[in-house]
Amino acid sequence: MEPKMIQKLIETAIGQLQYAYVPYSGFRVGAALLAQNGTVYTGCNIENAAYTPSNCAERTAFFKAVSEGVTEFSAICIVGGKDGILTEYTPPCGVCRQVMMEFCDPEQFQIILATDVQNYHIFTLKELLPMGFGPGNLE
Ligand code: THU
């Protein structure tokens, strides 16, 4: 991926931290999901007083895109930290990895974990979810 696009995704994900609805954990997460058509879908985590209905930033971004008819993706950037302070990478939870598996080619889809525009690491979905179960298994 071009460095300019990586920077754009990191900046967009960081820009989402302000919208995280996190009255229970205080842990803010932002995501920027790049569709193959070039559109970037944003997401933040959204918590709930009943806890289990909470939604991760990554799934917010995926579901926004899919709800608008977009189902093909190239990359996602994820940032997160307590009170929105980015000191370590925030890897996607298992449920979000599984949602990625539904829509993305595990060998192609790039997951960018970042703490700022200069400090990031790119993984493929396959690296974070080896031998994942996906739509192909039901064929
Ligand atoms: N969270 C995300 O939004 N994405 C992740 O990848 C990890 C966890 C959220 C869920 C919850 O609102 C908070 O972070 C603490 O777990």
GROMACS .gro file of C-alpha atoms and ligand atoms in nm:
model
  155
    1MET     CA    1   0.000   0.000   0.000
    2GLU     CA    2   0.119   0.351  -0.075
    3PRO     CA    3   0.266   0.538   0.223
    4LYS     CA    4   0.025   0.828   0.166
    5MET     CA    5  -0.275   0.596   0.199
    6ILE     CA    6  -0.129   0.442   0.515
    7GLN     CA    7  -0.090   0.790   0.666
    8LYS     CA    8  -0.444   0.882   0.562
    9LEU     CA    9  -0.590   0.572   0.726
   10ILE     CA   10  -0.394   0.629   1.047
   11GLU     CA   11  -0.501   0.993   1.067
   12THR     CA   12  -0.863   0.900   0.994
   13ALA     CA   13  -0.864   0.629   1.262
   14ILE     CA   14  -0.713   0.871   1.516
   15GLY     CA   15  -0.984   1.122   1.422
   16GLN     CA   16  -1.248   0.871   1.529
   17LEU     CA   17  -1.125   0.851   1.889
   18GLN     CA   18  -1.324   1.161   1.978
   19TYR     CA   19  -1.650   0.983   1.892
   20ALA     CA   20  -1.586   0.663   2.091
   21TYR     CA   21  -1.876   0.611   2.333
   22VAL     CA   22  -1.695   0.453   2.624
   23PRO     CA   23  -1.856   0.544   2.960
   24TYR     CA   24  -1.765   0.202   3.107
   25SER     CA   25  -1.412   0.119   2.994
   26GLY     CA   26  -1.277   0.461   2.901
   27PHE     CA   27  -1.084   0.273   2.630
   28ARG     CA   28  -1.122   0.463   2.304
   29VAL     CA   29  -1.083   0.282   1.972
   30GLY     CA   30  -1.094   0.429   1.622
   31ALA     CA   31  -1.095   0.248   1.288
   32ALA     CA   32  -1.061   0.347   0.923
   33LEU     CA   33  -1.167   0.080   0.673
   34LEU     CA   34  -1.052   0.114   0.310
   35ALA     CA   35  -1.292  -0.037   0.058
   36GLN     CA   36  -1.166  -0.162  -0.277
   37ASN     CA   37  -1.363   0.119  -0.444
   38GLY     CA   38  -1.145   0.371  -0.257
   39THR     CA   39  -1.402   0.482  -0.001
   40VAL     CA   40  -1.288   0.499   0.362
   41TYR     CA   41  -1.547   0.395   0.622
   42THR     CA   42  -1.493   0.512   0.978
   43GLY     CA   43  -1.580   0.349   1.308
   44CYS     CA   44  -1.553   0.393   1.682
   45ASN     CA   45  -1.640   0.162   1.970
   46ILE     CA   46  -1.987   0.204   2.118
   47GLU     CA   47  -2.047   0.066   2.467
   48ASN     CA   48  -2.372  -0.014   2.645
   49ALA     CA   49  -2.493  -0.022   3.006
   50ALA     CA   50  -2.582  -0.390   2.954
   51TYR     CA   51  -2.218  -0.445   2.842
   52THR     CA   52  -2.269  -0.729   2.589
   53PRO     CA   53  -2.439  -0.512   2.323
   54SER     CA   54  -2.116  -0.309   2.295
   55ASN     CA   55  -1.970  -0.284   1.947
   56CYS     CA   56  -1.603  -0.259   1.854
   57ALA     CA   57  -1.475   0.019   1.629
   58GLU     CA   58  -1.381  -0.228   1.355
   59ARG     CA   59  -1.727  -0.380   1.335
   60THR     CA   60  -1.887  -0.036   1.336
   61ALA     CA   61  -1.684   0.046   1.024
   62PHE     CA   62  -1.758  -0.287   0.854
   63PHE     CA   63  -2.128  -0.270   0.925
   64LYS     CA   64  -2.153   0.089   0.803
   65ALA     CA   65  -1.996  -0.017   0.473
   66VAL     CA   66  -2.196  -0.337   0.428
   67SER     CA   67  -2.519  -0.152   0.512
   68GLU     CA   68  -2.443   0.075   0.217
   69GLY     CA   69  -2.383  -0.214  -0.023
   70VAL     CA   70  -2.002  -0.220  -0.006
   71THR     CA   71  -1.854  -0.563   0.071
   72GLU     CA   72  -1.502  -0.562  -0.077
   73PHE     CA   73  -1.216  -0.426   0.130
   74SER     CA   74  -0.839  -0.373   0.111
   75ALA     CA   75  -0.728  -0.261   0.457
   76ILE     CA   76  -0.825  -0.138   0.801
   77CYS     CA   77  -0.634   0.082   1.044
   78ILE     CA   78  -0.704   0.042   1.416
   79VAL     CA   79  -0.588   0.269   1.697
   80GLY     CA   80  -0.685   0.263   2.061
   81GLY     CA   81  -0.592   0.345   2.416
   82LYS     CA   82  -0.721   0.428   2.762
   83ASP     CA   83  -0.862   0.782   2.754
   84GLY     CA   84  -0.758   0.793   2.390
   85ILE     CA   85  -0.387   0.797   2.470
   86LEU     CA   86  -0.210   0.580   2.214
   87THR     CA   87   0.085   0.400   2.374
   88GLU     CA   88   0.048   0.046   2.238
   89TYR     CA   89  -0.106  -0.125   1.940
   90THR     CA   90  -0.471  -0.229   1.972
   91PRO     CA   91  -0.514  -0.561   1.793
   92PRO     CA   92  -0.865  -0.658   1.678
   93CYS     CA   93  -1.063  -0.890   1.905
   94GLY     CA   94  -1.152  -1.240   1.789
   95VAL     CA   95  -1.506  -1.146   1.694
   96CYS     CA   96  -1.383  -0.863   1.471
   97ARG     CA   97  -1.125  -1.093   1.309
   98GLN     CA   98  -1.411  -1.330   1.226
   99VAL     CA   99  -1.615  -1.047   1.071
  100MET     CA  100  -1.311  -0.957   0.860
  101MET     CA  101  -1.293  -1.324   0.754
  102GLU     CA  102  -1.645  -1.298   0.615
  103PHE     CA  103  -1.564  -1.020   0.370
  104CYS     CA  104  -1.187  -1.021   0.314
  105ASP     CA  105  -0.925  -1.238   0.149
  106PRO     CA  106  -0.706  -1.342   0.446
  107GLU     CA  107  -0.389  -1.332   0.235
  108GLN     CA  108  -0.460  -0.987   0.090
  109PHE     CA  109  -0.643  -0.788   0.357
  110GLN     CA  110  -0.408  -0.560   0.550
  111ILE     CA  111  -0.452  -0.472   0.915
  112ILE     CA  112  -0.260  -0.161   1.016
  113LEU     CA  113  -0.198  -0.123   1.389
  114ALA     CA  114  -0.063   0.218   1.482
  115THR     CA  115   0.019   0.449   1.767
  116ASP     CA  116   0.087   0.749   1.541
  117VAL     CA  117   0.158   0.822   1.176
  118GLN     CA  118   0.520   0.716   1.210
  119ASN     CA  119   0.475   0.409   1.429
  120TYR     CA  120   0.273   0.131   1.276
  121HIS     CA  121   0.288  -0.235   1.181
  122ILE     CA  122   0.098  -0.405   0.899
  123PHE     CA  123  -0.033  -0.762   0.930
  124THR     CA  124  -0.238  -0.969   0.689
  125LEU     CA  125  -0.564  -1.111   0.819
  126LYS     CA  126  -0.412  -1.457   0.776
  127GLU     CA  127  -0.134  -1.366   1.019
  128LEU     CA  128  -0.386  -1.260   1.285
  129LEU     CA  129  -0.638  -1.536   1.209
  130PRO     CA  130  -0.458  -1.844   1.081
  131MET     CA  131  -0.678  -2.119   0.939
  132GLY     CA  132  -0.987  -1.903   0.978
  133PHE     CA  133  -1.333  -2.036   0.905
  134GLY     CA  134  -1.498  -1.843   0.625
  135PRO     CA  135  -1.761  -1.850   0.352
  136GLY     CA  136  -1.546  -2.089   0.147
  137ASN     CA  137  -1.584  -2.358   0.410
  138LEU     CA  138  -1.958  -2.372   0.345
  139GLU     CA  139  -1.924  -2.428  -0.031
  140THU     N1  140  -1.249  -0.266   2.146
  140THU     C1  141  -1.256  -0.229   2.015
  140THU     O1  142  -1.336  -0.140   1.980
  140THU     N2  143  -1.176  -0.290   1.926
  140THU     C2  144  -1.079  -0.378   1.958
  140THU     O2  145  -1.010  -0.426   1.870
  140THU     C3  146  -1.057  -0.417   2.097
  140THU     C4  147  -1.162  -0.372   2.193
  140THU     C5  148  -1.332  -0.197   2.244
  140THU     C6  149  -1.442  -0.275   2.305
  140THU     C7  150  -1.465  -0.199   2.434
  140THU     O3  151  -1.549  -0.088   2.408
  140THU     C8  152  -1.327  -0.146   2.471
  140THU     O4  153  -1.251  -0.153   2.352
  140THU     C9  154  -1.259  -0.224   2.581
  140THU     O5  155  -1.258  -0.359   2.552
   0.00000   0.00000   0.00000
